[in-house]
Amino acid sequence: MPDFQISGVPPAWQTDPLPLIITSTIVIVIILITIILVRKELKNEKKK
Amino acid sequence: MGRKVNITGPLYFYIHFATEVICFYFLSKVIGDNALLWSVPFFYDALAFVPQSLVGRISDKFPKIPFGALGLVFMSVALALFSLLPTFPIFISVLILCLGNAFAHVAGAEVTLRASNGKITPAAIFVAGGSFGVITGKLLADVAPFWFIILLALSALPPVFLAEIFRKRTEKDKNPCKNFDFANKSFPVGLLIFLAVFVVIVRGYMGYGIPTSWNKTTFQTILLYVSMGFGKALGGILCDKIGARKTAMISVLGALPFLLFGDNIMVVSLIGVMFFSMTMAITLALLVSVLKKTPGLAFGLTTIGLFLGTVPIFFFKLGNFFTSCIVISVATLICHFVLMKITKKEKKHA
């Protein structure tokens, strides 16, 4: 089990959610860009 | 073209090992501070794993960018800043570490996949190095000085430049990954990518979700990571020898009883972990088979999957033994069904 699940320390996002919000936003944006890139790549493959 | 020796797998095994040593040395040092116990691992997982798709796409387009060397330098700088400048903002040094990690991983995937002529073994050997590095980094955090770790990371620079020779050989070829052929061609490509990433997500979760009550000593933890590493490499070797479909059947169905009944019996559990780790090679082989021109992007999809698989553990306490058993059984059977659908059927006579 990961250290932070057995430490007894309350997760930081419960007291200060800002880092979680910023990190999650970055993750979502990158995943969306990745989906666009994959779709573009598949379209290019189809054209061939 | 005659067969040429390809040692990119072992070279990047060491580079990946060094990468994870420095990252987990750094993380183990930071996590000693309870206030950062949750934030830093989450931040690290997100920003080391997820951007690899974008870095991978850039590397696909500009393969001459020396991401391997840049990665090692970035990680060394991050550790030096953290160790020498205690007032330096911790999240900036973690961010530099994450970028270095992403660069090194993408370089490994790009070089091993491009130079392997349609074989997944070199990439699987490269990925296996990480498991050994994770546990070594954690252990060294208690005993080694930071400069030793930086030297260890920089010792991976010569292998990076050596591996570059193998990548350069592929430059004349417009599409060096064209021989990857592990996917079921009659299956819709978009759905295949989604399902392959789903299997990676399940594997990511299983890494933490499998019950391992037996794991109480450092030696047992080492064995756990070693079995993961062996499983990843073995998956690649089997994929090339007997095909992705048969490897999928062995790894997923073979793992199930061992994962379920290995909670208290170390050897049984280790066999299960090793079997299930073999799916790594299968999913990477599948993704490269459908994204042949962009191996970096394909690899990045697997790291996004790994991150998504670990997300639940940051927010929910893992369930008890019976809940874990149900989750493992259902997830494993779904993975088996999915892999049987999306992998290529091997011909009976070669």
Short mmCIF file of C-alpha atoms in Angstrom, two decimals:
data_model
loop_
_atom_site.label_atom_id
_atom_site.label_comp_id
_atom_site.label_asym_id
_atom_site.label_seq_id
_atom_site.Cartn_x
_atom_site.Cartn_y
_atom_site.Cartn_z
CA MET A 1 0.00 0.00 0.00
CA PRO A 2 1.39 3.47 -0.88
CA ASP A 3 3.04 5.42 1.94
CA PHE A 4 0.44 8.17 1.91
CA GLN A 5 -2.38 5.68 2.55
CA ILE A 6 -0.86 4.30 5.71
CA SER A 7 0.79 7.43 7.09
CA GLY A 8 -2.29 8.74 8.90
CA VAL A 9 -1.56 12.23 7.51
CA PRO A 10 -4.70 13.75 5.92
CA PRO A 11 -4.23 14.09 2.14
CA ALA A 12 -3.05 17.58 1.18
CA TRP A 13 -5.95 18.09 -1.26
CA GLN A 14 -8.40 18.11 1.65
CA THR A 15 -6.73 21.12 3.25
CA ASP A 16 -5.41 22.91 0.16
CA PRO A 17 -7.03 21.79 -3.11
CA LEU A 18 -5.23 24.34 -5.35
CA PRO A 19 -2.24 22.12 -6.35
CA LEU A 20 -4.69 19.32 -7.16
CA ILE A 21 -6.83 21.64 -9.30
CA ILE A 22 -3.81 23.01 -11.20
CA THR A 23 -2.27 19.57 -11.75
CA SER A 24 -5.59 18.04 -12.83
CA THR A 25 -6.21 20.89 -15.27
CA ILE A 26 -2.77 20.37 -16.85
CA VAL A 27 -3.43 16.62 -17.07
CA ILE A 28 -6.84 17.07 -18.70
CA VAL A 29 -5.47 19.57 -21.24
CA ILE A 30 -2.58 17.24 -22.16
CA ILE A 31 -4.93 14.26 -22.51
CA LEU A 32 -7.23 16.27 -24.78
CA ILE A 33 -4.29 17.39 -26.96
CA THR A 34 -3.12 13.75 -27.09
CA ILE A 35 -6.56 12.60 -28.26
CA ILE A 36 -6.49 15.26 -31.01
CA LEU A 37 -2.97 14.16 -32.06
CA VAL A 38 -3.99 10.49 -32.18
CA ARG A 39 -7.10 11.28 -34.25
CA LYS A 40 -5.00 13.35 -36.63
CA GLU A 41 -2.49 10.54 -36.95
CA LEU A 42 -5.21 7.98 -37.65
CA LYS A 43 -6.71 10.26 -40.32
CA ASN A 44 -3.29 10.55 -41.96
CA GLU A 45 -2.94 6.76 -41.94
CA LYS A 46 -6.39 6.39 -43.53
CA LYS A 47 -5.57 8.88 -46.30
CA LYS A 48 -2.67 6.68 -47.36
CA MET B 1 19.20 -5.77 -45.36
CA GLY B 2 21.27 -8.17 -43.28
CA ARG B 3 20.55 -8.78 -39.63
CA LYS B 4 22.43 -6.37 -37.42
CA VAL B 5 23.12 -6.69 -33.74
CA ASN B 6 20.79 -4.48 -31.73
CA ILE B 7 21.75 -3.77 -28.11
CA THR B 8 19.41 -0.81 -27.57
CA GLY B 9 17.34 -2.92 -25.14
CA PRO B 10 20.19 -3.57 -22.65
CA LEU B 11 21.53 -0.03 -23.12
CA TYR B 12 18.20 1.55 -22.29
CA PHE B 13 17.63 -1.00 -19.53
CA TYR B 14 20.56 0.67 -17.75
CA ILE B 15 19.48 4.21 -18.70
CA HIS B 16 15.96 3.51 -17.43
CA PHE B 17 17.41 1.95 -14.27
CA ALA B 18 19.49 5.09 -13.64
CA THR B 19 16.46 7.29 -14.38
CA GLU B 20 14.28 5.57 -11.79
CA VAL B 21 17.12 5.45 -9.24
CA ILE B 22 17.50 9.24 -9.31
CA CYS B 23 13.72 9.86 -9.35
CA PHE B 24 12.92 7.52 -6.45
CA TYR B 25 15.96 8.66 -4.47
CA PHE B 26 14.64 12.23 -4.85
CA LEU B 27 11.04 11.26 -4.03
CA SER B 28 12.04 9.19 -1.00
CA LYS B 29 14.01 12.15 0.36
CA VAL B 30 11.11 14.58 -0.20
CA ILE B 31 8.46 12.22 1.16
CA GLY B 32 10.33 12.17 4.46
CA ASP B 33 8.53 15.47 5.00
CA ASN B 34 4.96 14.48 5.97
CA ALA B 35 3.41 17.69 4.66
CA LEU B 36 4.47 16.70 1.14
CA LEU B 37 3.53 13.04 1.48
CA TRP B 38 0.48 13.30 -0.78
CA SER B 39 1.19 16.31 -3.00
CA VAL B 40 4.62 15.39 -4.34
CA PRO B 41 3.81 11.80 -5.45
CA PHE B 42 0.61 13.01 -7.15
CA PHE B 43 2.37 15.94 -8.83
CA TYR B 44 5.23 13.64 -9.89
CA ASP B 45 2.96 10.90 -11.27
CA ALA B 46 0.93 13.44 -13.23
CA LEU B 47 3.75 15.50 -14.68
CA ALA B 48 6.26 12.72 -15.34
CA PHE B 49 3.79 10.28 -16.94
CA VAL B 50 1.14 12.32 -18.77
CA PRO B 51 3.33 14.72 -20.85
CA GLN B 52 5.19 11.77 -22.37
CA SER B 53 2.60 11.68 -25.16
CA LEU B 54 3.45 15.26 -26.18
CA VAL B 55 7.20 14.79 -25.72
CA GLY B 56 6.83 11.55 -27.68
CA ARG B 57 5.08 13.34 -30.55
CA ILE B 58 7.83 15.99 -30.64
CA SER B 59 10.45 13.25 -30.63
CA ASP B 60 8.62 11.46 -33.47
CA LYS B 61 8.82 14.63 -35.52
CA PHE B 62 12.38 15.58 -34.51
CA PRO B 63 14.14 12.30 -33.64
CA LYS B 64 17.52 14.03 -33.58
CA ILE B 65 16.71 15.94 -30.39
CA PRO B 66 18.85 14.17 -27.74
CA PHE B 67 16.02 13.61 -25.26
CA GLY B 68 17.93 10.80 -23.51
CA ALA B 69 20.89 13.00 -22.59
CA LEU B 70 18.64 15.99 -21.82
CA GLY B 71 16.59 13.82 -19.47
CA LEU B 72 19.60 12.67 -17.46
CA VAL B 73 20.93 16.24 -17.20
CA PHE B 74 17.52 17.62 -16.14
CA MET B 75 17.15 15.00 -13.41
CA SER B 76 20.69 15.59 -12.15
CA VAL B 77 20.04 19.37 -12.02
CA ALA B 78 16.79 18.76 -10.12
CA LEU B 79 18.51 16.62 -7.50
CA ALA B 80 21.41 19.08 -7.17
CA LEU B 81 19.00 22.00 -6.66
CA PHE B 82 17.03 20.05 -4.07
CA SER B 83 20.14 18.92 -2.20
CA LEU B 84 22.28 22.07 -2.37
CA LEU B 85 19.65 24.82 -2.15
CA PRO B 86 17.21 24.00 0.65
CA THR B 87 15.31 27.27 0.03
CA PHE B 88 14.75 26.50 -3.67
CA PRO B 89 11.00 25.92 -4.32
CA ILE B 90 10.45 22.18 -4.07
CA PHE B 91 7.76 22.00 -6.76
CA ILE B 92 10.07 23.61 -9.34
CA SER B 93 12.77 21.03 -8.70
CA VAL B 94 10.12 18.26 -8.89
CA LEU B 95 8.91 19.76 -12.18
CA ILE B 96 12.47 19.66 -13.61
CA LEU B 97 12.74 16.05 -12.38
CA CYS B 98 9.43 15.18 -14.07
CA LEU B 99 10.53 16.68 -17.38
CA GLY B 100 13.83 14.81 -17.19
CA ASN B 101 11.98 11.59 -16.45
CA ALA B 102 9.61 12.12 -19.39
CA PHE B 103 12.52 12.91 -21.76
CA ALA B 104 14.49 9.81 -20.74
CA HIS B 105 11.47 7.52 -21.07
CA VAL B 106 10.47 8.85 -24.47
CA ALA B 107 14.05 8.52 -25.74
CA GLY B 108 14.11 4.90 -24.58
CA ALA B 109 10.86 4.08 -26.34
CA GLU B 110 11.79 5.95 -29.50
CA VAL B 111 15.23 4.35 -29.87
CA THR B 112 14.32 0.78 -28.87
CA LEU B 113 11.18 0.70 -31.02
CA ARG B 114 12.77 2.29 -34.09
CA ALA B 115 15.85 0.07 -34.00
CA SER B 116 14.09 -3.23 -33.37
CA ASN B 117 12.71 -4.06 -36.83
CA GLY B 118 9.22 -4.91 -35.59
CA LYS B 119 10.32 -6.79 -32.46
CA ILE B 120 9.05 -5.70 -29.05
CA THR B 121 11.78 -7.41 -26.96
CA PRO B 122 14.22 -4.43 -26.90
CA ALA B 123 11.46 -2.05 -25.72
CA ALA B 124 10.32 -4.57 -23.10
CA ILE B 125 13.88 -4.95 -21.80
CA PHE B 126 14.13 -1.14 -21.65
CA VAL B 127 10.90 -0.89 -19.64
CA ALA B 128 11.96 -3.71 -17.29
CA GLY B 129 14.93 -1.65 -16.09
CA GLY B 130 12.58 0.76 -14.37
CA SER B 131 11.33 -1.75 -11.78
CA PHE B 132 14.89 -2.45 -10.64
CA GLY B 133 15.61 1.29 -10.53
CA VAL B 134 12.56 2.12 -8.39
CA ILE B 135 13.53 -0.20 -5.55
CA THR B 136 17.26 0.67 -5.82
CA GLY B 137 16.45 4.40 -5.61
CA LYS B 138 14.25 3.86 -2.54
CA LEU B 139 16.96 1.83 -0.80
CA LEU B 140 19.79 4.22 -1.67
CA ALA B 141 17.83 7.17 -0.24
CA ASP B 142 18.75 5.96 3.25
CA VAL B 143 22.44 5.37 2.63
CA ALA B 144 23.87 7.19 -0.39
CA PRO B 145 24.88 10.86 -0.72
CA PHE B 146 23.18 12.89 -3.47
CA TRP B 147 26.38 13.32 -5.51
CA PHE B 148 26.73 9.55 -5.81
CA ILE B 149 23.24 9.39 -7.34
CA ILE B 150 24.08 12.22 -9.76
CA LEU B 151 27.23 10.35 -10.81
CA LEU B 152 25.15 7.21 -11.29
CA ALA B 153 22.67 9.13 -13.47
CA LEU B 154 25.46 10.68 -15.53
CA SER B 155 27.08 7.26 -15.94
CA ALA B 156 24.12 6.51 -18.21
CA LEU B 157 25.24 9.19 -20.70
CA PRO B 158 27.71 6.93 -22.61
CA PRO B 159 24.98 4.29 -23.16
CA VAL B 160 22.70 7.09 -24.45
CA PHE B 161 25.27 8.10 -27.07
CA LEU B 162 25.96 4.47 -27.93
CA ALA B 163 22.25 3.82 -28.44
CA GLU B 164 22.13 6.86 -30.72
CA ILE B 165 24.34 4.96 -33.19
CA PHE B 166 21.59 2.33 -33.48
CA ARG B 167 18.89 4.97 -33.93
CA LYS B 168 20.92 6.69 -36.66
CA ARG B 169 20.97 3.43 -38.61
CA THR B 170 17.21 3.74 -39.01
CA GLU B 171 17.28 7.32 -40.35
CA LYS B 172 17.28 6.22 -43.98
CA ASP B 173 14.10 4.25 -43.38
CA LYS B 174 11.00 6.47 -43.65
CA ASN B 175 8.98 4.24 -41.35
CA PRO B 176 11.24 2.02 -39.18
CA CYS B 177 8.31 0.71 -37.15
CA LYS B 178 6.41 -0.58 -40.18
CA ASN B 179 7.10 -4.20 -39.25
CA PHE B 180 5.16 -4.04 -35.97
CA ASP B 181 2.21 -6.28 -36.64
CA PHE B 182 0.55 -7.43 -33.44
CA ALA B 183 -2.90 -5.85 -33.77
CA ASN B 184 -6.12 -7.33 -35.11
CA LYS B 185 -6.50 -5.43 -38.38
CA SER B 186 -10.23 -6.06 -38.61
CA PHE B 187 -10.86 -4.26 -35.32
CA PRO B 188 -11.68 -0.50 -35.40
CA VAL B 189 -8.40 1.30 -34.73
CA GLY B 190 -9.76 4.04 -32.48
CA LEU B 191 -11.51 1.51 -30.26
CA LEU B 192 -8.40 -0.68 -30.24
CA ILE B 193 -6.32 2.22 -28.91
CA PHE B 194 -8.93 2.98 -26.24
CA LEU B 195 -9.07 -0.67 -25.12
CA ALA B 196 -5.28 -1.08 -25.09
CA VAL B 197 -5.03 2.00 -22.85
CA PHE B 198 -7.79 0.52 -20.66
CA VAL B 199 -5.66 -2.61 -20.12
CA VAL B 200 -2.74 -0.38 -19.14
CA ILE B 201 -5.00 1.46 -16.66
CA VAL B 202 -5.96 -1.87 -15.07
CA ARG B 203 -2.29 -2.89 -14.87
CA GLY B 204 -1.45 0.45 -13.26
CA TYR B 205 -4.12 -0.06 -10.63
CA MET B 206 -3.17 -3.68 -10.02
CA GLY B 207 0.37 -2.58 -9.16
CA TYR B 208 -1.08 -1.23 -5.93
CA GLY B 209 -4.40 -3.09 -5.67
CA ILE B 210 -3.18 -6.67 -5.42
CA PRO B 211 -3.20 -7.95 -1.85
CA THR B 212 0.37 -8.59 -0.64
CA SER B 213 0.12 -9.09 3.11
CA TRP B 214 3.34 -11.12 2.91
CA ASN B 215 5.33 -8.02 1.90
CA LYS B 216 6.81 -6.89 5.21
CA THR B 217 10.58 -6.77 4.76
CA THR B 218 12.90 -4.87 2.45
CA PHE B 219 14.06 -8.12 0.88
CA GLN B 220 10.45 -9.06 0.06
CA THR B 221 9.85 -5.62 -1.49
CA ILE B 222 12.97 -6.11 -3.62
CA LEU B 223 11.62 -9.47 -4.79
CA LEU B 224 8.27 -7.85 -5.67
CA TYR B 225 9.94 -5.25 -7.93
CA VAL B 226 12.31 -7.82 -9.42
CA SER B 227 9.36 -10.05 -10.37
CA MET B 228 7.67 -7.05 -12.03
CA GLY B 229 10.84 -6.32 -14.00
CA PHE B 230 11.26 -9.94 -15.11
CA GLY B 231 7.59 -10.08 -16.10
CA LYS B 232 7.87 -7.00 -18.30
CA ALA B 233 10.94 -8.33 -20.12
CA LEU B 234 9.51 -11.85 -20.44
CA GLY B 235 6.31 -10.43 -21.93
CA GLY B 236 8.29 -8.86 -24.77
CA ILE B 237 10.34 -11.97 -25.43
CA LEU B 238 7.24 -14.19 -25.51
CA CYS B 239 5.37 -11.71 -27.71
CA ASP B 240 8.08 -12.02 -30.35
CA LYS B 241 8.41 -15.80 -29.97
CA ILE B 242 4.81 -16.99 -29.77
CA GLY B 243 2.76 -13.88 -30.64
CA ALA B 244 0.83 -11.29 -28.68
CA ARG B 245 -2.36 -13.35 -28.47
CA LYS B 246 -0.85 -16.40 -26.81
CA THR B 247 1.27 -14.20 -24.54
CA ALA B 248 -1.88 -12.34 -23.52
CA MET B 249 -3.62 -15.60 -22.67
CA ILE B 250 -0.67 -16.87 -20.61
CA SER B 251 -0.12 -13.59 -18.79
CA VAL B 252 -3.70 -12.65 -17.94
CA LEU B 253 -5.29 -16.05 -17.26
CA GLY B 254 -2.07 -17.40 -15.78
CA ALA B 255 -1.86 -14.48 -13.37
CA LEU B 256 -5.39 -14.71 -11.99
CA PRO B 257 -5.12 -17.69 -9.59
CA PHE B 258 -1.71 -16.54 -8.37
CA LEU B 259 -2.94 -13.01 -7.70
CA LEU B 260 -6.04 -14.25 -5.88
CA PHE B 261 -4.35 -16.82 -3.66
CA GLY B 262 -1.01 -15.10 -3.15
CA ASP B 263 -2.02 -12.68 -0.41
CA ASN B 264 -0.12 -14.58 2.26
CA ILE B 265 2.17 -16.75 0.15
CA MET B 266 5.03 -14.77 -1.31
CA VAL B 267 6.10 -17.16 -4.09
CA VAL B 268 2.54 -17.56 -5.39
CA SER B 269 2.01 -13.79 -5.36
CA LEU B 270 5.33 -13.10 -7.12
CA ILE B 271 4.43 -15.50 -9.93
CA GLY B 272 1.09 -13.68 -10.34
CA VAL B 273 2.76 -10.25 -10.42
CA MET B 274 5.30 -11.50 -12.96
CA PHE B 275 2.59 -12.93 -15.22
CA PHE B 276 0.46 -9.80 -15.08
CA SER B 277 3.44 -7.51 -15.74
CA MET B 278 3.84 -9.30 -19.06
CA THR B 279 0.82 -7.39 -20.41
CA MET B 280 3.00 -4.26 -20.61
CA ALA B 281 4.79 -5.51 -23.72
CA ILE B 282 1.53 -6.60 -25.32
CA THR B 283 -0.17 -3.22 -24.97
CA LEU B 284 2.87 -1.31 -26.21
CA ALA B 285 3.23 -3.68 -29.17
CA LEU B 286 -0.46 -3.19 -30.00
CA LEU B 287 -0.28 0.59 -29.86
CA VAL B 288 2.87 0.78 -32.00
CA SER B 289 1.24 -1.60 -34.49
CA VAL B 290 -1.51 0.95 -35.14
CA LEU B 291 0.58 4.10 -34.71
CA LYS B 292 3.64 2.93 -36.66
CA LYS B 293 4.80 6.41 -37.66
CA THR B 294 4.58 7.81 -34.15
CA PRO B 295 6.14 5.33 -31.71
CA GLY B 296 6.78 8.12 -29.20
CA LEU B 297 3.11 9.07 -29.17
CA ALA B 298 2.13 5.39 -28.86
CA PHE B 299 4.41 4.99 -25.85
CA GLY B 300 2.98 8.19 -24.34
CA LEU B 301 -0.49 6.63 -24.45
CA THR B 302 0.71 3.80 -22.22
CA THR B 303 2.15 6.23 -19.67
CA ILE B 304 -1.13 8.19 -19.61
CA GLY B 305 -2.84 4.86 -18.92
CA LEU B 306 -0.42 4.12 -16.09
CA PHE B 307 -1.14 7.49 -14.50
CA LEU B 308 -4.92 7.00 -14.78
CA GLY B 309 -4.51 3.57 -13.21
CA THR B 310 -2.76 5.01 -10.18
CA VAL B 311 -5.15 7.98 -9.69
CA PRO B 312 -7.72 6.08 -7.54
CA ILE B 313 -5.11 5.22 -4.91
CA PHE B 314 -4.59 8.93 -4.21
CA PHE B 315 -8.26 9.43 -3.28
CA PHE B 316 -9.62 6.16 -1.93
CA LYS B 317 -8.31 3.75 0.65
CA LEU B 318 -7.75 0.41 -0.98
CA GLY B 319 -10.46 -2.11 -0.08
CA ASN B 320 -10.16 -5.22 2.09
CA PHE B 321 -9.00 -8.60 0.85
CA PHE B 322 -12.38 -9.74 -0.54
CA THR B 323 -13.05 -6.45 -2.32
CA SER B 324 -9.58 -6.65 -3.87
CA CYS B 325 -10.25 -10.25 -4.98
CA ILE B 326 -13.49 -9.25 -6.70
CA VAL B 327 -11.86 -6.24 -8.38
CA ILE B 328 -8.88 -8.36 -9.51
CA SER B 329 -11.09 -11.15 -10.89
CA VAL B 330 -13.44 -8.87 -12.82
CA ALA B 331 -10.66 -6.59 -14.13
CA THR B 332 -8.49 -9.55 -15.18
CA LEU B 333 -11.31 -11.28 -17.04
CA ILE B 334 -12.26 -8.05 -18.84
CA CYS B 335 -8.58 -7.58 -19.82
CA HIS B 336 -8.45 -11.14 -21.12
CA PHE B 337 -11.59 -10.65 -23.23
CA VAL B 338 -10.31 -7.29 -24.55
CA LEU B 339 -6.84 -8.62 -25.44
CA MET B 340 -8.32 -11.63 -27.24
CA LYS B 341 -10.35 -9.24 -29.38
CA ILE B 342 -7.63 -6.72 -30.24
CA THR B 343 -4.56 -8.91 -30.76
CA LYS B 344 -3.77 -10.47 -34.11
CA LYS B 345 -4.63 -14.13 -34.59
CA GLU B 346 -1.43 -16.03 -35.34
CA LYS B 347 -1.44 -18.35 -38.32
CA LYS B 348 -1.18 -22.03 -37.39
CA HIS B 349 1.53 -22.67 -39.97
CA ALA B 350 4.31 -20.15 -40.30
#
